[in-house]
CSV table of C-alpha atoms in Angstrom, one decimal:
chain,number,residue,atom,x,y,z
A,25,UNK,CA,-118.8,54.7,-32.0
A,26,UNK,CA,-118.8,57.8,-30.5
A,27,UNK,CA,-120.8,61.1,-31.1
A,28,UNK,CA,-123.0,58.5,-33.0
A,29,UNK,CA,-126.5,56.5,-32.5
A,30,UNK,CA,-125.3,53.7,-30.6
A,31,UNK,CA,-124.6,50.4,-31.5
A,32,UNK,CA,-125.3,47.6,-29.0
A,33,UNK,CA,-124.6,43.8,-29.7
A,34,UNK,CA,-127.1,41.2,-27.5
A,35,UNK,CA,-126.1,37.9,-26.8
A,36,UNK,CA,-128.5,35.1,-26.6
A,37,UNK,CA,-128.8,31.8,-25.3
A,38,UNK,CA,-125.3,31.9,-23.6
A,39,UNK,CA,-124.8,28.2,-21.4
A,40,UNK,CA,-122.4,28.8,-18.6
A,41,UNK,CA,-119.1,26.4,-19.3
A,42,UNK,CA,-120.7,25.4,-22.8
A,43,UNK,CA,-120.9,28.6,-24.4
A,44,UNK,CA,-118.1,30.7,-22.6
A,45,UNK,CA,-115.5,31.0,-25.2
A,46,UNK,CA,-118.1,31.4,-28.0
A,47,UNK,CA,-120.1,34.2,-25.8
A,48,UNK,CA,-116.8,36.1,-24.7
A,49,UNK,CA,-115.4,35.9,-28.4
A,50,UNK,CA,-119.0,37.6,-29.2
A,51,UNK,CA,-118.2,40.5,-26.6
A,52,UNK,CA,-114.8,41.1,-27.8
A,53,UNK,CA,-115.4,41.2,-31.3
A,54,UNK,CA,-118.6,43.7,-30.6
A,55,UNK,CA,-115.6,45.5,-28.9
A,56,UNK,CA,-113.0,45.3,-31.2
A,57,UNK,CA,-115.3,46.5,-34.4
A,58,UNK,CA,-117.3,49.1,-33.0
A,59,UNK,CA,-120.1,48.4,-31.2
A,60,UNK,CA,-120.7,50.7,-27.6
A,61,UNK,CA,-122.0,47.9,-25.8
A,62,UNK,CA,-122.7,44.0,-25.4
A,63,UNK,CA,-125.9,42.9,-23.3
A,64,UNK,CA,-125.3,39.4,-22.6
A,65,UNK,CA,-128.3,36.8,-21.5
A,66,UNK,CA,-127.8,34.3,-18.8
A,67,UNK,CA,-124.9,33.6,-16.5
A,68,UNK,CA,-122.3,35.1,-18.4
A,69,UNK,CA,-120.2,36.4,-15.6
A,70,UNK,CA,-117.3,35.2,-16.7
A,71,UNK,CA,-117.5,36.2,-20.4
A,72,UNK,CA,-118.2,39.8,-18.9
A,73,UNK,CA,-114.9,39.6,-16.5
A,74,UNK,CA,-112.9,39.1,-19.6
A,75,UNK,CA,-114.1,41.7,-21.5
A,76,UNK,CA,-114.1,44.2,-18.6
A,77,UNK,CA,-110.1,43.2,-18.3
A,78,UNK,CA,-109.4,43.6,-22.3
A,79,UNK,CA,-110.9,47.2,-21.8
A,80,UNK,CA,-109.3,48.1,-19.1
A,81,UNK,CA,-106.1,47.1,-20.7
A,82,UNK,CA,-106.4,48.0,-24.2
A,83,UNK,CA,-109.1,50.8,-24.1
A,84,UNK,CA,-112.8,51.8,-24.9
A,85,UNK,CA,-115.4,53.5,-24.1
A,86,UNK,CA,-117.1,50.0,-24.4
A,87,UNK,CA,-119.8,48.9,-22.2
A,88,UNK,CA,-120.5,45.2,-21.3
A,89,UNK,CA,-123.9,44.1,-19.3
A,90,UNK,CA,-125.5,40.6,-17.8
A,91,UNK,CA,-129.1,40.6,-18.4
A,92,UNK,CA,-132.1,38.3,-17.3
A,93,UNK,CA,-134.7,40.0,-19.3
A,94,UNK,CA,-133.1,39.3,-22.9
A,95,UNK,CA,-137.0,39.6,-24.0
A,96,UNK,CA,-137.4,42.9,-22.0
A,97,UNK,CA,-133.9,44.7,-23.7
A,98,UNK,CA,-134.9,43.9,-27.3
A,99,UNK,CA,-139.0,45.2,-26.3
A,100,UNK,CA,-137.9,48.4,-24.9
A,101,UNK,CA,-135.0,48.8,-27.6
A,102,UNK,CA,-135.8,52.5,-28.1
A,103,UNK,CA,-134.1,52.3,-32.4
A,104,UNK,CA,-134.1,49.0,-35.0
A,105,UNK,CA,-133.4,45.5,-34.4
A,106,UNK,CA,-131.7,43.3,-36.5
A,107,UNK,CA,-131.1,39.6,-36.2
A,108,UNK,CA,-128.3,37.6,-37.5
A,109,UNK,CA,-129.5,34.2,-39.0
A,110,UNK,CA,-129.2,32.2,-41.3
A,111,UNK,CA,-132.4,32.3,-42.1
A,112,UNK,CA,-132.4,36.3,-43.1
A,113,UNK,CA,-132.5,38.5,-45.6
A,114,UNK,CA,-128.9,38.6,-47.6
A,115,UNK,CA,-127.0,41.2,-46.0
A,116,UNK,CA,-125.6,42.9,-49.1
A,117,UNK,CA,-129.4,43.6,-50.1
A,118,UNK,CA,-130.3,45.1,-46.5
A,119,UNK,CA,-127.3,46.3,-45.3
A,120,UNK,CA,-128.0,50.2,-47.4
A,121,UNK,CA,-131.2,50.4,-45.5
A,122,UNK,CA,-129.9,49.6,-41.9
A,123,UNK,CA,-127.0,52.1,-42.6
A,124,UNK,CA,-129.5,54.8,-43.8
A,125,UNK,CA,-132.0,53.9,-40.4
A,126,UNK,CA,-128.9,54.7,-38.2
A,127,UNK,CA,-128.0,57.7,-40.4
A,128,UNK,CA,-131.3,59.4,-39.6
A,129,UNK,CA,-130.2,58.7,-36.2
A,130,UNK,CA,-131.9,55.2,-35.0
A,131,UNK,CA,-129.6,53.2,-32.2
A,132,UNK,CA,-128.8,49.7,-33.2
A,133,UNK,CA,-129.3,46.2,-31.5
A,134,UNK,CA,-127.6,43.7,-32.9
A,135,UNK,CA,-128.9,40.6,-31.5
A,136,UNK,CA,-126.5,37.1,-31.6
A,137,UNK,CA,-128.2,33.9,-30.8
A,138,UNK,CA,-126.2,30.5,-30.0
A,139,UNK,CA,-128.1,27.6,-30.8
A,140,UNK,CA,-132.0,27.9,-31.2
A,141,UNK,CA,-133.2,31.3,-31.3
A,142,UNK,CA,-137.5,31.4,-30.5
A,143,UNK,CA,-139.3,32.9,-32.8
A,144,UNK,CA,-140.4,35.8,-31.0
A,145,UNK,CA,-137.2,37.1,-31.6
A,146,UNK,CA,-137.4,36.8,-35.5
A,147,UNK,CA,-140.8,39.0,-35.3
A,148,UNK,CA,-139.3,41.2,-32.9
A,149,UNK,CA,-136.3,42.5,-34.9
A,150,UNK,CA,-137.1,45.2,-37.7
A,151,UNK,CA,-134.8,42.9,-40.2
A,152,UNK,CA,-133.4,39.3,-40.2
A,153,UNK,CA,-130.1,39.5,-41.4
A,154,UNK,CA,-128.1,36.5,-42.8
A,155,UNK,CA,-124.1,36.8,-43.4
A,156,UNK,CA,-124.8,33.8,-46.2
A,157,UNK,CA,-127.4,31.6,-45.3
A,158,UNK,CA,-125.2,28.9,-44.7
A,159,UNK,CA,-124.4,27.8,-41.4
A,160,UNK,CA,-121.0,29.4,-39.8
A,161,UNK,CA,-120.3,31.2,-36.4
A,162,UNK,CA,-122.3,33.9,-35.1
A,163,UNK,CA,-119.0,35.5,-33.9
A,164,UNK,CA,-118.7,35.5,-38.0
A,165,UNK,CA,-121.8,36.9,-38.7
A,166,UNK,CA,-121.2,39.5,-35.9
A,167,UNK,CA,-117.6,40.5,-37.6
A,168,UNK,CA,-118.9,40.9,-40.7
A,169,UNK,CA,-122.1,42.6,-40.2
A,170,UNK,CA,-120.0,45.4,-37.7
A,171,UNK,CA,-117.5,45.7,-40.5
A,172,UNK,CA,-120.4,46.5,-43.1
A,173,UNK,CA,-122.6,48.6,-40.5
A,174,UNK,CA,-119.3,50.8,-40.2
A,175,UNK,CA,-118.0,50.8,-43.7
A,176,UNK,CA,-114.6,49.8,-42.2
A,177,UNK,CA,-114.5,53.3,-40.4
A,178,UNK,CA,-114.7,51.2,-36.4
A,179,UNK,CA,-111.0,50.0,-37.9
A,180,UNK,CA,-109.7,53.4,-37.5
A,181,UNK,CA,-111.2,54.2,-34.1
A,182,UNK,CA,-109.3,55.5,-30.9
A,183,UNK,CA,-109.2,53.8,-28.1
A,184,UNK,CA,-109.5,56.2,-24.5
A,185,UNK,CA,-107.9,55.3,-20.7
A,186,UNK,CA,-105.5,52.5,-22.3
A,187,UNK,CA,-102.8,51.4,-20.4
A,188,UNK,CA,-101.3,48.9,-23.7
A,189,UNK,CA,-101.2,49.5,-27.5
A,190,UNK,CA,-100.3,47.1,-29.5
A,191,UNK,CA,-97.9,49.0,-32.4
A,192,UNK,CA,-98.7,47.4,-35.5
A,193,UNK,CA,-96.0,45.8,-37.8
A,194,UNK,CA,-94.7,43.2,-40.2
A,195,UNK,CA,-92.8,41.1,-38.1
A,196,UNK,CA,-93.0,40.7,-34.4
A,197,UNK,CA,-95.2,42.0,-31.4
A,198,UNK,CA,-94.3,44.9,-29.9
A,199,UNK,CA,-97.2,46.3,-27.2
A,200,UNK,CA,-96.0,49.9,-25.4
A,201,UNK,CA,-97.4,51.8,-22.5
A,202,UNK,CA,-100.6,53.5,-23.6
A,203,UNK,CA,-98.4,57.0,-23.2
A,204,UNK,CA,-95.5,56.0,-25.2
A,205,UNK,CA,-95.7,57.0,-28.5
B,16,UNK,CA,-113.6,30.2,-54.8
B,17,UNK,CA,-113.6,28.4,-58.3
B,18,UNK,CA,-111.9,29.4,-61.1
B,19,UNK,CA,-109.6,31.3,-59.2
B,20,UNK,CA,-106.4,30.9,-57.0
B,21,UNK,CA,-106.8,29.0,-54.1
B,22,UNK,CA,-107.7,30.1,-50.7
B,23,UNK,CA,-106.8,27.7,-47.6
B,24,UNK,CA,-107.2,28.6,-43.8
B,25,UNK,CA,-104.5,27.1,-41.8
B,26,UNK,CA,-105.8,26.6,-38.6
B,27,UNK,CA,-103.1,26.4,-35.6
B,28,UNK,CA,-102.7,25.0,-32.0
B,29,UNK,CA,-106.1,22.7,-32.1
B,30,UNK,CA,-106.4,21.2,-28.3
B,31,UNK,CA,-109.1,18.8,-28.3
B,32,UNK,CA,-111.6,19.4,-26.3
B,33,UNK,CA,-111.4,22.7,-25.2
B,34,UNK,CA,-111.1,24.3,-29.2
B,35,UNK,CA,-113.4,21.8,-30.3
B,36,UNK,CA,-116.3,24.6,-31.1
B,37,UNK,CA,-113.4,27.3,-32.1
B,38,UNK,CA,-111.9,25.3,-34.6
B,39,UNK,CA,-115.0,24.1,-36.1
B,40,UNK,CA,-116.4,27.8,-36.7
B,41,UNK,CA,-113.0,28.3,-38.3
B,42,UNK,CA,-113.5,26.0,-40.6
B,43,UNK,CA,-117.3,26.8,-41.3
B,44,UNK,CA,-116.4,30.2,-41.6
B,45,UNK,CA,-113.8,29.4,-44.1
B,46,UNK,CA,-116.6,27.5,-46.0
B,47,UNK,CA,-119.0,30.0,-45.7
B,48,UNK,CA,-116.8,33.0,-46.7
B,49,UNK,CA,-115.4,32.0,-49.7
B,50,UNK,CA,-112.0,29.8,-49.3
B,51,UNK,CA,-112.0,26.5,-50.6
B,52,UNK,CA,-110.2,24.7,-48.0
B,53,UNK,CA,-109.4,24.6,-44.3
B,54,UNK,CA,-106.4,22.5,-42.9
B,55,UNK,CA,-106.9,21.9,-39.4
B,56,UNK,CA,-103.3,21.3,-37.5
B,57,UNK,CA,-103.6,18.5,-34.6
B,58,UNK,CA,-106.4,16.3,-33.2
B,59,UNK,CA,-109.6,17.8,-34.5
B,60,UNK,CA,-110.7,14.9,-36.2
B,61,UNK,CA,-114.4,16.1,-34.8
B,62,UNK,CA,-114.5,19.4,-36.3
B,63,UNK,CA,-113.7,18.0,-39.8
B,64,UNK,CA,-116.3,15.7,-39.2
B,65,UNK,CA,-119.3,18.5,-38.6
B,66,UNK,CA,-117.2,20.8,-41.3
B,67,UNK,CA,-118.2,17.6,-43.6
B,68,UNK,CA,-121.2,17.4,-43.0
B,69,UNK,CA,-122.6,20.5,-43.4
B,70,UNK,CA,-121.1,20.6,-46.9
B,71,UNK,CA,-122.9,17.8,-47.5
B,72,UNK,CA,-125.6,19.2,-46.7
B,73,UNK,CA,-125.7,22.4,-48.1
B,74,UNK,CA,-123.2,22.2,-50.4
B,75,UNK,CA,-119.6,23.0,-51.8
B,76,UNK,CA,-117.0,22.6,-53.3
B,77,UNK,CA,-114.9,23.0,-50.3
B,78,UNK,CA,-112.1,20.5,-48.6
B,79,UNK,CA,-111.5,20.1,-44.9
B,80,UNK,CA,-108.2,17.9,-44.1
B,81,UNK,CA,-105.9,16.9,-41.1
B,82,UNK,CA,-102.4,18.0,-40.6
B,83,UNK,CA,-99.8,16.9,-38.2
B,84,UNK,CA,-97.3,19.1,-39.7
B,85,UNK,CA,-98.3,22.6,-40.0
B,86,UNK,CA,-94.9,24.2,-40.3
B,87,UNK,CA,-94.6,21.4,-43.4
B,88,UNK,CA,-97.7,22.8,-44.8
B,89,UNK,CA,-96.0,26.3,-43.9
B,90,UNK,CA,-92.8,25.8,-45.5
B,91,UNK,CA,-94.6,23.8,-48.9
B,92,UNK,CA,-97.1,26.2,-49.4
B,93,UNK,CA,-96.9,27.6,-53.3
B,94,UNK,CA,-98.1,30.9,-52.8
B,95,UNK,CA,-98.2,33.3,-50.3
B,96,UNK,CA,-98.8,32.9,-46.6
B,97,UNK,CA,-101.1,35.6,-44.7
B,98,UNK,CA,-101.3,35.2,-41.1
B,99,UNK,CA,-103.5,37.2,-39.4
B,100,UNK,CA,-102.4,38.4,-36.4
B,101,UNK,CA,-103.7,41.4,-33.6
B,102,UNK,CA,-99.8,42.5,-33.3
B,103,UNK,CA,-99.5,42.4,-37.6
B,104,UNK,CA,-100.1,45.2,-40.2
B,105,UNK,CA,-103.2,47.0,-40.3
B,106,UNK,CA,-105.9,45.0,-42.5
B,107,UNK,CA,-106.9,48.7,-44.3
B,108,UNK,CA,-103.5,49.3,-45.0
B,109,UNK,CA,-102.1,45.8,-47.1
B,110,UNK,CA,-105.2,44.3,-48.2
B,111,UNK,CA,-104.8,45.6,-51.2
B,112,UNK,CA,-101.6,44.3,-52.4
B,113,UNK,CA,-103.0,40.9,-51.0
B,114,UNK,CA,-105.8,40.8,-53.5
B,115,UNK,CA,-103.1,42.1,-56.1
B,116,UNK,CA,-101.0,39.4,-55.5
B,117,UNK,CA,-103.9,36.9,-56.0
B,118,UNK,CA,-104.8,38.7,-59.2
B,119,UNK,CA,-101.5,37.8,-60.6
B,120,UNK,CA,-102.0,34.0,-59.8
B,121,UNK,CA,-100.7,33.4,-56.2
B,122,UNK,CA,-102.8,31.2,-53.9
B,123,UNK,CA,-103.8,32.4,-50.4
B,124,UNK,CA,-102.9,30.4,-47.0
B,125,UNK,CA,-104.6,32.4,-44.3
B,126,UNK,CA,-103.2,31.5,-40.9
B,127,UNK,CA,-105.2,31.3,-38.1
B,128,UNK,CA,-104.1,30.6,-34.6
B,129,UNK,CA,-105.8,29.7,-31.2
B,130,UNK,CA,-103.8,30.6,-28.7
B,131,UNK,CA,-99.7,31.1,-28.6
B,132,UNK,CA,-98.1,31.1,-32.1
B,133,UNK,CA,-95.0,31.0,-32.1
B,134,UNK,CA,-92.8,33.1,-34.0
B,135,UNK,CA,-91.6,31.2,-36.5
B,136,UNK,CA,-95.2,31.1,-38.2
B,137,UNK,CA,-94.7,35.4,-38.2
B,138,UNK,CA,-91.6,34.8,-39.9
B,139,UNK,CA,-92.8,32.3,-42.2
B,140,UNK,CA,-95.8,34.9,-43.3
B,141,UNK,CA,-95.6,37.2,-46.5
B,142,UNK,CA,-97.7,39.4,-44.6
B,143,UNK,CA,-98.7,39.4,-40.6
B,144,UNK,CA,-101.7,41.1,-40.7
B,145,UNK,CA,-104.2,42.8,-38.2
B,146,UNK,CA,-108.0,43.1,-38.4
B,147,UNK,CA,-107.7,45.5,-36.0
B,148,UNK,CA,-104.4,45.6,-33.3
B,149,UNK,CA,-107.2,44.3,-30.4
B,150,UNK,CA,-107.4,41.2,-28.4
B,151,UNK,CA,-111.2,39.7,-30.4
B,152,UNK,CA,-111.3,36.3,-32.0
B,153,UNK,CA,-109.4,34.1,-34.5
B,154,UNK,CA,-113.1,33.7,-36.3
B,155,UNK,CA,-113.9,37.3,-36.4
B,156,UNK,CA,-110.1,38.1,-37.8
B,157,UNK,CA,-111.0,35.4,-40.6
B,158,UNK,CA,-114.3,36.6,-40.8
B,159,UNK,CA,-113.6,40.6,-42.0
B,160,UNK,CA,-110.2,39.4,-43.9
B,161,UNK,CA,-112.2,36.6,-46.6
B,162,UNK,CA,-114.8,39.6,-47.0
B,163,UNK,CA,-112.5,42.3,-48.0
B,164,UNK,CA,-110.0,39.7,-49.7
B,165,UNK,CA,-113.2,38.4,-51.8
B,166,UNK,CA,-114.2,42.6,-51.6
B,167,UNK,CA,-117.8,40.8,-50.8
B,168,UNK,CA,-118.1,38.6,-54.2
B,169,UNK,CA,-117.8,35.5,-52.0
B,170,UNK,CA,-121.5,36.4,-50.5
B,171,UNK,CA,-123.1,36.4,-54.3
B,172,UNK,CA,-121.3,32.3,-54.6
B,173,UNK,CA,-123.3,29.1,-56.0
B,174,UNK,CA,-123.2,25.7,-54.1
B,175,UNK,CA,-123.1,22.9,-55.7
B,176,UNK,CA,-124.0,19.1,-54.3
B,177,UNK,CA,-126.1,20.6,-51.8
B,178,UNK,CA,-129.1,18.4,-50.2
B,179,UNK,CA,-130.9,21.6,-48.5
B,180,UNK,CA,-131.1,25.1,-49.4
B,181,UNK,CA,-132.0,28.0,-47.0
B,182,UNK,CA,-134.7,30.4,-48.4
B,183,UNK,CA,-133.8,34.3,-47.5
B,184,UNK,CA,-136.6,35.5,-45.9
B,185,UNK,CA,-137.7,38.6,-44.0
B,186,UNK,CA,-139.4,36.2,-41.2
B,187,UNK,CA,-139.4,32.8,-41.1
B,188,UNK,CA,-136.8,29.8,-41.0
B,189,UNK,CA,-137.2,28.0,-44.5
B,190,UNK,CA,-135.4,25.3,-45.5
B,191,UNK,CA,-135.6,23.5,-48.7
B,192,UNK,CA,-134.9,20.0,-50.2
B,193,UNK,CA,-131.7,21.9,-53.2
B,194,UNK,CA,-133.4,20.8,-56.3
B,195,UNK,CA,-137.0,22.1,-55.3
B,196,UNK,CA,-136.3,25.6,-56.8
């Protein structure tokens, strides 16, 4: 968010046709809970459309990038790593210690695999983080982990250069010009 | 989660095929997070298969079933009926007379939906609820709401009947036959 050490989200492994829902749902939710910016791997060019459009629509600043070098973003990631896997550390027992890291001003990658992550990545990232290590969604993980990172604070962000807002309320669904409140 | 009221994710508007993956990362996700049951509306006889299987695997309790009646399911439901929603009530602002509500006894439907719902489901629900008002993803939604509605408990959960175990680790991908502790 801003005026803070950034928070990016990297999306691995994305297979154009396959993967395209999953991999945009990833971008969007990095979006939606408070991440600056997804990176995502491989012919994602549609995922990246869509996302573009939702921020135009409904708001940002939020970034969203193709990359070819997933390996070269997460080397020259200039802050911490962390991985979401299943095969991590709990996040309620690391989560205190990535929040402090950012606190003392360290940018976040947040990397997302799809199916097989290599294990270079694993002994690249400064923690492997598991939401459970039971097998889910990594659009799951990704929601919870953003949620945590933020203490809930991304779900009272502003949203700049909106042209729709969507008015909350109990019954119905009501979106207004950006200007109309 | 056991011992205590009932959570079920609804899941709405299945089309085979094309929700395949969606709809079973709803229903791991349910699994995962804490709920003890996901009812999948429509033909997605293949996601309850995988959503089976991986509680074989790693364990349970937790029920995955058909419906082809939702708004049955809707209408029969003894409890109360959250749908979460990006044009509903901010998640901040009413979880907390959700989880009250559950404290006093009531069982939990969370609704999920894929693409259109229509609007008799947001009459139908006791509370329409945001996890933030932004276009993300139906898992994400589910994701944030079972973590605040559990207020994190459902991370911290024992599985019973489980063939394999997953080892937390800060590098590495262990997996364990369940009884080898």
């Amino acid at each position: 968010m801003q005026g803070e050490p950034e928070v990016a989200v990297l999306r691995l492994g994305h297979r154009p046709g396959r993967d395209e829902r999953m991999t945009t749902h990833v971008g969007l939710t990095a979006r939606a809970l408070g991440a600056d910016r997804a990176i995502l791997a491989g012919d994602a060019s549609k995922s990246v459309e869509t996302v573009e459009d939702i921020t135009d629509r409904f708001g940002g600043p939020f970034a969203v990038e193709l990359t070819d070098s997933p390996r070269q973003v997460l080397r020259e990631w200039d802050g911490r790593v962390v991985h979401l896997t299943m095969y991590g550390e709990r996040v309620q027992d690391v989560e205190g210690e990535i929040r402090e890291s950012r606190a003392d001003g360290e940018p976040i990658l947040a990397v997302v695999g799809s199916q097989k992550v290599s294990f270079d990545v694993y002994e690249a990232a400064d923690w492997n983080v598991g939401v459970t290590n039971q097998p889910h969604s990594e659009v799951a993980g990704l929601a919870v982990f953003l949620d945590r990172l933020f203490e809930g604070r991304e779900l009272e962000r502003e949203w700049e250069g909106a042209s729709h807002r969507v008015i909350p309320e109990e019954t119905g669904k009501t979106v207004v010009p950006a200007d109309e409140e």
